[in-house]
Amino acid sequence: MIIAGAGLGGLTLAHGLRAQGIDVAVYERDAHPGARPQGYRVQLDEPGLTNLQYCLPAPLFELCLSTAGAPPARVSVRNRHLDILADKAAAQPPGVVGPHAFNRPTLRQIMLLGLGDQVHYGAQLTDCQHNADGTVTARFADGRTASGDLLVGADGVNSAVRRLLLPDAQVEDAGLRLVYGRIPLRGSTRAGLPGWVFDSIFTVVTGGPGQPHLGLGPVEFRRRPDQCGLAPVGDYIACMVGAPVSHPALPTFEELRALTPAALRDLALRLMGEDWHEDVHRLLAHWDTDSLFPLRISTAAPVPPWEPGPVTLIGDAIHAMSPVLAMGANTAIRDAGELTRSLTGTRGTAESLTQAVRGYENRMRDYAFSIVADSRQTGQQRVGQR
Ligand SMILES: Cc1cc2nc3c(=O)[nH]c(=O)nc-3n(C[C@H](O)[C@H](O)[C@H](O)COP(=O)(O)OP(=O)(O)OC[C@H]3O[C@@H](n4cnc5c(N)ncnc54)[C@H](O)[C@@H]3O)c2cc1C
């Protein structure tokens, strides 16, 4: 099996297939694992954690949990004066691990353990070709090729595999821009910050319709990653300021991308007007300027069923969604689990492989596009998504 993309979805799938004794090779565009910043926090609950547990070797899953934080399992929405508008406890079925806040680079570093030379770097997929014997050949920008029974596009929101397989599939601008960064919790910083930030796994402070919002998610490690032989990182709060594109103070995304971190910070502080609660300004005063970068949020349009074959898609490559429900990575990891289950026991004919892919794709389209729609609806209500 060939997987294009070593993100959270592709790496989970590689572990899942490997555990079933299926030969797998991952081809990643980046030149090496640390070539690109991987962002900050990612929250996994259901269905991410159950499927991560299914696919990963038990010691790696335990390492993921022990190096994550487990803040109170509730999501809060407040207005700019910090009155609570909604306070939702995350559902926690018995026997299921509760939501965890992971540091994304740490999670990815753990997922790469055990895959060794099965991950090939500097391999940007550019084309693929169906062969007469039912197999598929992937082509990479540097001239490499790889052939297998199935090519899985796990190559994210700008997926090259999706463009080849489903050229009409649309990914739309969700009409939201974010300035994303971290508040490091060094020394006495935590004690000086408002306690409500630590009462929820994620808090949204909303300015109201058409107005900016602030998102805050603490990541406090139960065990520091460096104590487990992983890259060092200290506790922090992931902190983002977002606004709908219609906001008059927001430049175009190209202009946003050209801003220095200091200019991004100034812009975000201007967006949070003086009438926002003083706690908000107190928090933003601790924002690490060098950590800031801009983001444009995309969302996939539903795709009608297509004829299954030796190429399929998982994760953002097929169902990118806005992050308001924190379900994108959860769903990418669920895809990896679902596809692993479908493929288990089908190592025979091309027909049985096609049946397995058909089963996965039918289920995935149902659950994933309903979450994309829920994310869009919540995004429209809370943060001015289109
Ligand atoms: C601000 C923000 C916060 C979020 N928070 C959460 C959260 O808390 N919980 C949650 O569940 N989701 C969250 N998400 C969504 C989540 O980040 C994504 O849904 C998830 O990363 C998708 O994983 P993936 O493996 O499908 O794609 P990606 O993580 O994008 O990985 C794709 C990989 O493919 C590689 N690649 C790209 N093109 C090629 C190519 N042509 N050939 C080979 N390799 C290629 C890329 O380099 C990358 O490594 C958030 C998103 C944002 C923007």
Tab-separated table of C-alpha atoms and ligand atoms in Angstrom:
chain	number	residue	atom	x	y	z
A	1	MET	CA	0.000	0.000	0.000
A	2	ILE	CA	1.221	3.519	-0.789
A	3	ILE	CA	0.282	6.453	1.442
A	4	ALA	CA	0.909	10.004	0.190
A	5	GLY	CA	1.330	12.331	3.188
A	6	ALA	CA	2.834	11.791	6.653
A	7	GLY	CA	0.317	13.893	8.593
A	8	LEU	CA	-1.767	12.591	11.496
A	9	GLY	CA	-4.096	10.631	9.183
A	10	GLY	CA	-1.406	9.057	6.986
A	11	LEU	CA	0.798	8.020	9.912
A	12	THR	CA	-2.132	6.499	11.828
A	13	LEU	CA	-3.043	4.492	8.730
A	14	ALA	CA	0.566	3.341	8.267
A	15	HIS	CA	0.580	1.959	11.826
A	16	GLY	CA	-2.850	0.370	11.403
A	17	LEU	CA	-1.937	-1.445	8.176
A	18	ARG	CA	1.458	-2.477	9.506
A	19	ALA	CA	-0.176	-4.029	12.573
A	20	GLN	CA	-2.293	-6.145	10.203
A	21	GLY	CA	0.829	-7.380	8.397
A	22	ILE	CA	0.158	-5.268	5.297
A	23	ASP	CA	3.224	-3.815	3.512
A	24	VAL	CA	3.055	-0.048	3.585
A	25	ALA	CA	5.235	2.851	2.406
A	26	VAL	CA	4.573	6.519	3.218
A	27	TYR	CA	5.729	9.265	0.825
A	28	GLU	CA	5.966	12.743	2.370
A	29	ARG	CA	6.570	15.998	0.485
A	30	ASP	CA	8.640	17.602	3.292
A	31	ALA	CA	12.399	17.083	3.050
A	32	HIS	CA	12.615	15.769	6.640
A	33	PRO	CA	10.348	15.440	9.716
A	34	GLY	CA	11.299	18.868	11.115
A	35	ALA	CA	11.252	20.726	7.782
A	36	ARG	CA	8.077	22.686	8.570
A	37	PRO	CA	6.438	23.899	11.786
A	38	GLN	CA	3.567	21.515	12.546
A	39	GLY	CA	1.421	24.027	14.450
A	40	TYR	CA	0.624	23.831	18.146
A	41	ARG	CA	-2.266	22.162	19.917
A	42	VAL	CA	-4.574	19.426	18.680
A	43	GLN	CA	-7.481	18.099	20.736
A	44	LEU	CA	-8.455	14.486	20.272
A	45	ASP	CA	-11.495	12.822	21.777
A	46	GLU	CA	-14.015	10.583	20.073
A	47	PRO	CA	-13.568	9.214	17.452
A	48	GLY	CA	-9.863	10.113	17.247
A	49	LEU	CA	-8.632	8.440	20.415
A	50	THR	CA	-10.448	5.121	19.912
A	51	ASN	CA	-9.065	4.787	16.390
A	52	LEU	CA	-5.602	5.940	17.419
A	53	GLN	CA	-5.642	3.213	20.065
A	54	TYR	CA	-6.793	0.669	17.469
A	55	CYS	CA	-4.023	1.546	14.989
A	56	LEU	CA	-0.987	2.366	17.156
A	57	PRO	CA	1.121	-0.192	19.026
A	58	ALA	CA	0.022	-0.037	22.703
A	59	PRO	CA	3.305	1.491	24.026
A	60	LEU	CA	3.103	4.333	21.484
A	61	PHE	CA	-0.554	5.038	22.314
A	62	GLU	CA	0.348	5.172	26.018
A	63	LEU	CA	3.243	7.532	25.221
A	64	CYS	CA	0.832	9.796	23.301
A	65	LEU	CA	-1.526	9.995	26.293
A	66	SER	CA	1.159	10.395	28.928
A	67	THR	CA	2.755	13.331	27.077
A	68	ALA	CA	-0.587	15.103	26.525
A	69	GLY	CA	-2.641	17.286	28.808
A	70	ALA	CA	-6.127	16.392	30.002
A	71	PRO	CA	-7.812	19.675	30.990
A	72	PRO	CA	-11.462	19.624	32.170
A	73	ALA	CA	-13.578	17.974	29.458
A	74	ARG	CA	-15.733	20.988	28.665
A	75	VAL	CA	-15.860	23.625	25.946
A	76	SER	CA	-16.946	27.137	26.949
A	77	VAL	CA	-18.235	30.033	24.886
A	78	ARG	CA	-18.127	33.513	26.432
A	79	ASN	CA	-18.943	36.986	25.200
A	80	ARG	CA	-16.397	39.816	25.173
A	81	HIS	CA	-17.368	40.670	28.760
A	82	LEU	CA	-16.700	37.001	29.663
A	83	ASP	CA	-20.330	36.157	30.479
A	84	ILE	CA	-20.837	32.458	29.745
A	85	LEU	CA	-22.984	31.867	26.641
A	86	ALA	CA	-22.538	28.083	26.497
A	87	ASP	CA	-20.673	25.575	28.602
A	88	LYS	CA	-20.757	22.079	27.192
A	89	ALA	CA	-19.317	19.071	28.966
A	90	ALA	CA	-17.771	16.694	26.408
A	91	ALA	CA	-19.590	13.346	26.274
A	92	GLN	CA	-17.435	10.653	27.826
A	93	PRO	CA	-18.827	7.148	27.322
A	94	PRO	CA	-17.720	4.658	30.000
A	95	GLY	CA	-14.469	2.874	29.165
A	96	VAL	CA	-13.456	5.507	26.621
A	97	VAL	CA	-10.431	7.746	27.218
A	98	GLY	CA	-11.502	11.370	27.772
A	99	PRO	CA	-10.439	14.296	25.573
A	100	HIS	CA	-6.749	15.156	25.538
A	101	ALA	CA	-4.870	18.247	24.405
A	102	PHE	CA	-1.766	17.179	22.465
A	103	ASN	CA	1.190	19.165	21.284
A	104	ARG	CA	0.998	18.427	17.555
A	105	PRO	CA	4.770	18.113	16.897
A	106	THR	CA	5.091	15.748	19.897
A	107	LEU	CA	2.202	13.590	18.676
A	108	ARG	CA	3.719	13.414	15.200
A	109	GLN	CA	7.169	12.612	16.593
A	110	ILE	CA	5.661	9.675	18.506
A	111	MET	CA	3.743	8.479	15.443
A	112	LEU	CA	6.953	8.426	13.413
A	113	LEU	CA	8.552	6.072	15.946
A	114	GLY	CA	8.518	2.521	14.707
A	115	LEU	CA	7.910	3.445	11.064
A	116	GLY	CA	11.650	3.898	10.356
A	117	ASP	CA	12.509	3.637	6.686
A	118	GLN	CA	8.869	3.089	5.736
A	119	VAL	CA	8.563	6.903	5.541
A	120	HIS	CA	10.227	8.473	2.480
A	121	TYR	CA	10.850	12.231	2.595
A	122	GLY	CA	11.210	14.824	-0.161
A	123	ALA	CA	8.587	12.858	-2.126
A	124	GLN	CA	5.923	15.184	-3.512
A	125	LEU	CA	3.303	13.159	-5.348
A	126	THR	CA	2.501	14.751	-8.699
A	127	ASP	CA	0.766	12.027	-10.694
A	128	CYS	CA	-0.558	8.489	-10.581
A	129	GLN	CA	-1.414	5.896	-13.169
A	130	HIS	CA	-3.679	2.831	-13.093
A	131	ASN	CA	-1.935	-0.279	-14.434
A	132	ALA	CA	-3.468	-3.101	-16.484
A	133	ASP	CA	-2.950	-5.608	-13.630
A	134	GLY	CA	-5.143	-3.510	-11.292
A	135	THR	CA	-2.217	-1.929	-9.416
A	136	VAL	CA	-1.412	1.775	-9.290
A	137	THR	CA	1.856	3.669	-9.799
A	138	ALA	CA	2.515	6.956	-7.982
A	139	ARG	CA	4.954	9.480	-9.457
A	140	PHE	CA	6.889	12.020	-7.443
A	141	ALA	CA	8.374	15.392	-8.368
A	142	ASP	CA	11.959	14.108	-8.117
A	143	GLY	CA	11.318	11.317	-10.639
A	144	ARG	CA	10.789	8.521	-8.105
A	145	THR	CA	7.916	6.092	-8.661
A	146	ALA	CA	6.191	3.594	-6.367
A	147	SER	CA	3.693	0.881	-7.303
A	148	GLY	CA	1.171	-0.887	-5.098
A	149	ASP	CA	-2.328	-2.345	-4.823
A	150	LEU	CA	-3.748	0.874	-3.346
A	151	LEU	CA	-2.712	4.538	-3.241
A	152	VAL	CA	-4.154	6.484	-0.296
A	153	GLY	CA	-4.129	10.273	-0.567
A	154	ALA	CA	-3.518	11.541	2.974
A	155	ASP	CA	-1.960	14.701	1.587
A	156	GLY	CA	-4.051	17.351	3.290
A	157	VAL	CA	-6.333	20.158	2.189
A	158	ASN	CA	-4.473	20.918	-1.067
A	159	SER	CA	-4.339	17.212	-1.945
A	160	ALA	CA	-2.698	16.341	-5.263
A	161	VAL	CA	-4.331	12.891	-5.093
A	162	ARG	CA	-7.809	14.469	-4.773
A	163	ARG	CA	-7.170	16.660	-7.822
A	164	LEU	CA	-6.225	13.553	-9.831
A	165	LEU	CA	-9.048	11.323	-8.548
A	166	LEU	CA	-11.867	13.872	-8.188
A	167	PRO	CA	-10.973	16.939	-10.273
A	168	ASP	CA	-14.435	18.458	-9.687
A	169	ALA	CA	-14.301	18.255	-5.863
A	170	GLN	CA	-14.402	21.764	-4.417
A	171	VAL	CA	-12.611	23.169	-1.376
A	172	GLU	CA	-14.094	26.528	-0.413
A	173	ASP	CA	-12.736	29.484	1.514
A	174	ALA	CA	-14.635	29.380	4.834
A	175	GLY	CA	-14.281	33.161	5.086
A	176	LEU	CA	-12.252	33.081	8.314
A	177	ARG	CA	-8.731	34.307	8.991
A	178	LEU	CA	-6.754	33.489	12.137
A	179	VAL	CA	-3.633	34.782	13.820
A	180	TYR	CA	-2.390	31.710	15.659
A	181	GLY	CA	0.281	31.494	18.352
A	182	ARG	CA	1.179	30.437	21.892
A	183	ILE	CA	1.247	31.871	25.386
A	184	PRO	CA	4.165	30.075	27.089
A	185	LEU	CA	3.444	29.119	30.721
A	186	ARG	CA	6.917	29.795	32.050
A	187	GLY	CA	7.777	30.466	35.680
A	188	SER	CA	5.116	32.552	37.380
A	189	THR	CA	3.131	33.325	34.193
A	190	ARG	CA	0.421	30.749	34.932
A	191	ALA	CA	-0.315	32.164	38.385
A	192	GLY	CA	-0.817	35.620	36.847
A	193	LEU	CA	-3.354	34.447	34.240
A	194	PRO	CA	-7.127	34.288	34.772
A	195	GLY	CA	-8.228	30.926	36.204
A	196	TRP	CA	-11.183	30.490	33.801
A	197	VAL	CA	-8.751	29.735	30.938
A	198	PHE	CA	-7.788	26.480	32.672
A	199	ASP	CA	-11.379	25.411	33.485
A	200	SER	CA	-12.107	24.146	29.935
A	201	ILE	CA	-10.234	22.183	27.301
A	202	PHE	CA	-11.126	25.029	24.926
A	203	THR	CA	-12.711	28.457	25.367
A	204	VAL	CA	-14.080	30.689	22.628
A	205	VAL	CA	-14.577	34.354	23.503
A	206	THR	CA	-16.794	35.808	20.811
A	207	GLY	CA	-17.306	39.445	19.901
A	208	GLY	CA	-20.684	38.679	18.288
A	209	PRO	CA	-21.885	38.435	14.669
A	210	GLY	CA	-19.314	39.720	12.148
A	211	GLN	CA	-16.857	40.445	14.953
A	212	PRO	CA	-13.513	38.897	15.953
A	213	HIS	CA	-13.151	36.001	18.358
A	214	LEU	CA	-10.467	34.612	20.625
A	215	GLY	CA	-9.752	30.883	21.030
A	216	LEU	CA	-7.783	29.521	23.997
A	217	GLY	CA	-6.692	25.938	24.672
A	218	PRO	CA	-4.250	25.070	27.475
A	219	VAL	CA	-1.639	22.341	26.867
A	220	GLU	CA	-0.187	21.294	30.224
A	221	PHE	CA	1.806	18.086	29.861
A	222	ARG	CA	1.240	15.301	32.353
A	223	ARG	CA	4.811	14.204	31.557
A	224	ARG	CA	7.127	16.615	29.844
A	225	PRO	CA	8.033	15.260	26.377
A	226	ASP	CA	11.794	15.672	27.033
A	227	GLN	CA	11.441	13.341	30.048
A	228	CYS	CA	10.330	10.675	27.543
A	229	GLY	CA	13.186	11.214	25.077
A	230	LEU	CA	11.104	13.498	22.840
A	231	ALA	CA	11.833	17.060	21.670
A	232	PRO	CA	11.575	19.507	24.582
A	233	VAL	CA	8.550	21.786	24.844
A	234	GLY	CA	7.095	23.584	27.853
A	235	ASP	CA	3.447	24.045	28.890
A	236	TYR	CA	1.552	26.680	26.914
A	237	ILE	CA	-1.849	27.996	25.931
A	238	ALA	CA	-2.664	27.812	22.224
A	239	CYS	CA	-4.144	31.228	21.502
A	240	MET	CA	-5.772	32.409	18.289
A	241	VAL	CA	-7.492	35.609	17.271
A	242	GLY	CA	-9.870	35.143	14.348
A	243	ALA	CA	-12.160	37.327	12.280
A	244	PRO	CA	-14.512	36.956	9.313
A	245	VAL	CA	-13.051	38.246	6.025
A	246	SER	CA	-15.805	40.880	5.980
A	247	HIS	CA	-14.207	42.629	8.983
A	248	PRO	CA	-13.031	46.074	7.796
A	249	ALA	CA	-9.711	45.906	9.707
A	250	LEU	CA	-8.654	42.657	8.011
A	251	PRO	CA	-6.315	42.858	4.978
A	252	THR	CA	-6.302	40.238	2.198
A	253	PHE	CA	-4.717	36.889	3.052
A	254	GLU	CA	-1.742	37.661	0.800
A	255	GLU	CA	-1.198	40.883	2.777
A	256	LEU	CA	-1.605	38.981	6.066
A	257	ARG	CA	1.050	36.495	4.966
A	258	ALA	CA	3.455	39.336	4.226
A	259	LEU	CA	3.152	40.782	7.772
A	260	THR	CA	5.911	40.262	10.330
A	261	PRO	CA	4.931	38.482	13.578
A	262	ALA	CA	5.040	41.871	15.339
A	263	ALA	CA	2.665	43.373	12.757
A	264	LEU	CA	0.349	40.344	13.078
A	265	ARG	CA	0.280	40.919	16.809
A	266	ASP	CA	-0.570	44.624	16.383
A	267	LEU	CA	-3.379	43.720	14.006
A	268	ALA	CA	-4.823	41.109	16.392
A	269	LEU	CA	-4.675	43.544	19.313
A	270	ARG	CA	-6.485	46.174	17.221
A	271	LEU	CA	-9.171	43.594	16.408
A	272	MET	CA	-9.725	43.024	20.150
A	273	GLY	CA	-11.068	46.495	20.952
A	274	GLU	CA	-10.749	48.219	24.302
A	275	ASP	CA	-14.252	47.161	25.305
A	276	TRP	CA	-13.131	43.515	25.559
A	277	HIS	CA	-12.697	42.320	29.152
A	278	GLU	CA	-9.359	43.249	30.725
A	279	ASP	CA	-8.543	39.520	31.177
A	280	VAL	CA	-8.424	39.213	27.378
A	281	HIS	CA	-5.846	41.980	27.120
A	282	ARG	CA	-3.926	40.504	30.064
A	283	LEU	CA	-3.731	37.176	28.235
A	284	LEU	CA	-2.692	38.693	24.921
A	285	ALA	CA	0.089	40.629	26.649
A	286	HIS	CA	1.750	37.216	27.202
A	287	TRP	CA	1.409	36.087	23.560
A	288	ASP	CA	4.790	35.001	22.201
A	289	THR	CA	5.219	37.296	19.183
A	290	ASP	CA	7.661	34.957	17.421
A	291	SER	CA	5.112	32.134	17.560
A	292	LEU	CA	2.482	33.987	15.483
A	293	PHE	CA	1.443	33.049	11.964
A	294	PRO	CA	-1.688	33.647	9.840
A	295	LEU	CA	-4.135	30.954	8.698
A	296	ARG	CA	-6.904	30.848	6.110
A	297	ILE	CA	-9.638	28.324	6.924
A	298	SER	CA	-11.050	26.071	4.189
A	299	THR	CA	-14.024	23.741	4.057
A	300	ALA	CA	-14.806	20.965	1.576
A	301	ALA	CA	-18.036	20.827	-0.417
A	302	PRO	CA	-19.812	17.434	-0.233
A	303	VAL	CA	-18.693	15.044	-2.978
A	304	PRO	CA	-21.192	12.657	-4.613
A	305	PRO	CA	-20.227	8.945	-4.674
A	306	TRP	CA	-17.537	7.987	-7.190
A	307	GLU	CA	-16.533	4.641	-8.685
A	308	PRO	CA	-14.140	2.915	-6.237
A	309	GLY	CA	-10.734	1.747	-7.468
A	310	PRO	CA	-7.092	1.482	-6.416
A	311	VAL	CA	-6.910	5.149	-5.278
A	312	THR	CA	-8.712	6.560	-2.241
A	313	LEU	CA	-8.547	9.514	0.159
A	314	ILE	CA	-8.507	10.116	3.907
A	315	GLY	CA	-8.543	13.181	6.165
A	316	ASP	CA	-8.365	16.784	4.977
A	317	ALA	CA	-7.600	15.518	1.469
A	318	ILE	CA	-11.315	14.713	1.100
A	319	HIS	CA	-13.186	16.455	3.947
A	320	ALA	CA	-11.381	19.607	5.129
A	321	MET	CA	-13.473	21.430	7.723
A	322	SER	CA	-13.233	24.539	9.873
A	323	PRO	CA	-11.646	23.893	13.289
A	324	VAL	CA	-14.582	25.157	15.414
A	325	LEU	CA	-15.608	21.650	16.523
A	326	ALA	CA	-11.990	20.378	16.672
A	327	MET	CA	-12.980	17.384	14.545
A	328	GLY	CA	-10.655	17.496	11.503
A	329	ALA	CA	-7.830	15.404	12.951
A	330	ASN	CA	-10.325	13.259	14.898
A	331	THR	CA	-12.018	12.410	11.603
A	332	ALA	CA	-8.739	11.874	9.697
A	333	ILE	CA	-7.708	9.361	12.378
A	334	ARG	CA	-11.140	7.734	12.247
A	335	ASP	CA	-10.709	7.336	8.459
A	336	ALA	CA	-7.396	5.581	9.099
A	337	GLY	CA	-9.098	3.166	11.514
A	338	GLU	CA	-12.077	2.559	9.193
A	339	LEU	CA	-9.853	1.926	6.160
A	340	THR	CA	-7.600	-0.417	8.149
A	341	ARG	CA	-10.650	-2.437	9.270
A	342	SER	CA	-11.989	-2.553	5.699
A	343	LEU	CA	-8.682	-3.702	4.227
A	344	THR	CA	-7.980	-6.328	6.860
A	345	GLY	CA	-8.417	-9.750	5.315
A	346	THR	CA	-8.625	-8.534	1.702
A	347	ARG	CA	-5.103	-9.307	0.599
A	348	GLY	CA	-6.330	-11.433	-2.289
A	349	THR	CA	-7.982	-10.240	-5.460
A	350	ALA	CA	-8.383	-6.769	-6.954
A	351	GLU	CA	-12.191	-7.256	-6.677
A	352	SER	CA	-12.090	-7.801	-2.916
A	353	LEU	CA	-9.856	-4.741	-2.559
A	354	THR	CA	-12.343	-2.651	-4.545
A	355	GLN	CA	-15.184	-3.916	-2.318
A	356	ALA	CA	-13.203	-2.951	0.788
A	357	VAL	CA	-12.494	0.530	-0.593
A	358	ARG	CA	-16.165	0.920	-1.570
A	359	GLY	CA	-17.276	0.032	1.975
A	360	TYR	CA	-14.822	2.505	3.514
A	361	GLU	CA	-15.723	5.323	1.106
A	362	ASN	CA	-19.483	4.885	1.601
A	363	ARG	CA	-19.161	5.052	5.394
A	364	MET	CA	-16.607	7.879	5.296
A	365	ARG	CA	-18.729	10.108	3.027
A	366	ASP	CA	-21.678	9.706	5.434
A	367	TYR	CA	-19.952	10.479	8.713
A	368	ALA	CA	-17.353	12.953	7.439
A	369	PHE	CA	-19.553	15.279	5.392
A	370	SER	CA	-22.107	15.404	8.188
A	371	ILE	CA	-19.305	16.635	10.519
A	372	VAL	CA	-18.183	19.146	7.848
A	373	ALA	CA	-21.788	20.467	7.795
A	374	ASP	CA	-21.995	20.598	11.629
A	375	SER	CA	-18.656	22.445	11.749
A	376	ARG	CA	-19.891	24.943	9.172
A	377	GLN	CA	-23.154	25.538	11.067
A	378	THR	CA	-21.373	26.016	14.404
A	379	GLY	CA	-18.778	28.208	12.679
A	380	GLN	CA	-21.536	30.398	11.248
A	381	GLN	CA	-23.197	30.754	14.658
A	382	ARG	CA	-20.068	31.345	16.744
A	383	VAL	CA	-17.347	32.930	14.631
A	384	GLY	CA	-18.860	34.269	11.406
A	385	GLN	CA	-17.902	31.441	9.035
A	386	ARG	CA	-19.503	31.725	5.575
B	1	LIG	C1	-6.080	26.275	13.864
B	1	LIG	C2	-6.494	24.844	13.711
B	1	LIG	C3	-6.748	24.083	14.841
B	1	LIG	C4	-7.165	22.755	14.721
B	1	LIG	N1	-7.424	22.042	15.847
B	1	LIG	C5	-7.894	20.785	15.747
B	1	LIG	C6	-8.203	20.036	16.926
B	1	LIG	O1	-8.018	20.512	18.051
B	1	LIG	N2	-8.714	18.773	16.772
B	1	LIG	C7	-8.925	18.227	15.528
B	1	LIG	O2	-9.409	17.085	15.452
B	1	LIG	N3	-8.606	18.905	14.404
B	1	LIG	C8	-8.094	20.154	14.477
B	1	LIG	N4	-7.762	20.839	13.343
B	1	LIG	C9	-7.855	20.163	12.025
B	1	LIG	C10	-6.614	19.287	11.786
B	1	LIG	O3	-5.454	20.080	11.887
B	1	LIG	C11	-6.639	18.624	10.407
B	1	LIG	O4	-7.921	18.146	10.131
B	1	LIG	C12	-5.641	17.464	10.359
B	1	LIG	O5	-4.327	17.935	10.525
B	1	LIG	C13	-5.766	16.714	9.031
B	1	LIG	O6	-4.819	15.674	9.015
B	1	LIG	P1	-4.381	15.029	7.632
B	1	LIG	O7	-3.425	13.935	7.979
B	1	LIG	O8	-5.564	14.707	6.808
B	1	LIG	O9	-3.633	16.200	6.846
B	1	LIG	P2	-2.332	17.021	7.233
B	1	LIG	O10	-2.118	17.034	8.687
B	1	LIG	O11	-2.456	18.331	6.523
B	1	LIG	O12	-1.129	16.195	6.583
B	1	LIG	C14	-0.934	16.153	5.193
B	1	LIG	C15	0.517	15.745	4.923
B	1	LIG	O13	0.662	15.523	3.520
B	1	LIG	C16	1.865	16.146	3.064
B	1	LIG	N5	1.668	16.439	1.636
B	1	LIG	C17	0.969	17.462	1.081
B	1	LIG	N6	0.987	17.370	-0.260
B	1	LIG	C18	1.711	16.264	-0.566
B	1	LIG	C19	2.073	15.629	-1.803
B	1	LIG	N7	1.684	16.126	-2.992
B	1	LIG	N8	2.826	14.501	-1.749
B	1	LIG	C20	3.225	13.980	-0.551
B	1	LIG	N9	2.911	14.548	0.652
B	1	LIG	C21	2.153	15.663	0.635
B	1	LIG	C22	1.992	17.380	3.949
B	1	LIG	O14	3.319	17.862	3.976
B	1	LIG	C23	1.530	16.831	5.297
B	1	LIG	O15	2.589	16.252	6.018
B	1	LIG	C24	-7.328	22.169	13.434
B	1	LIG	C25	-7.056	22.928	12.292
B	1	LIG	C26	-6.642	24.259	12.424
B	1	LIG	C27	-6.378	25.053	11.173
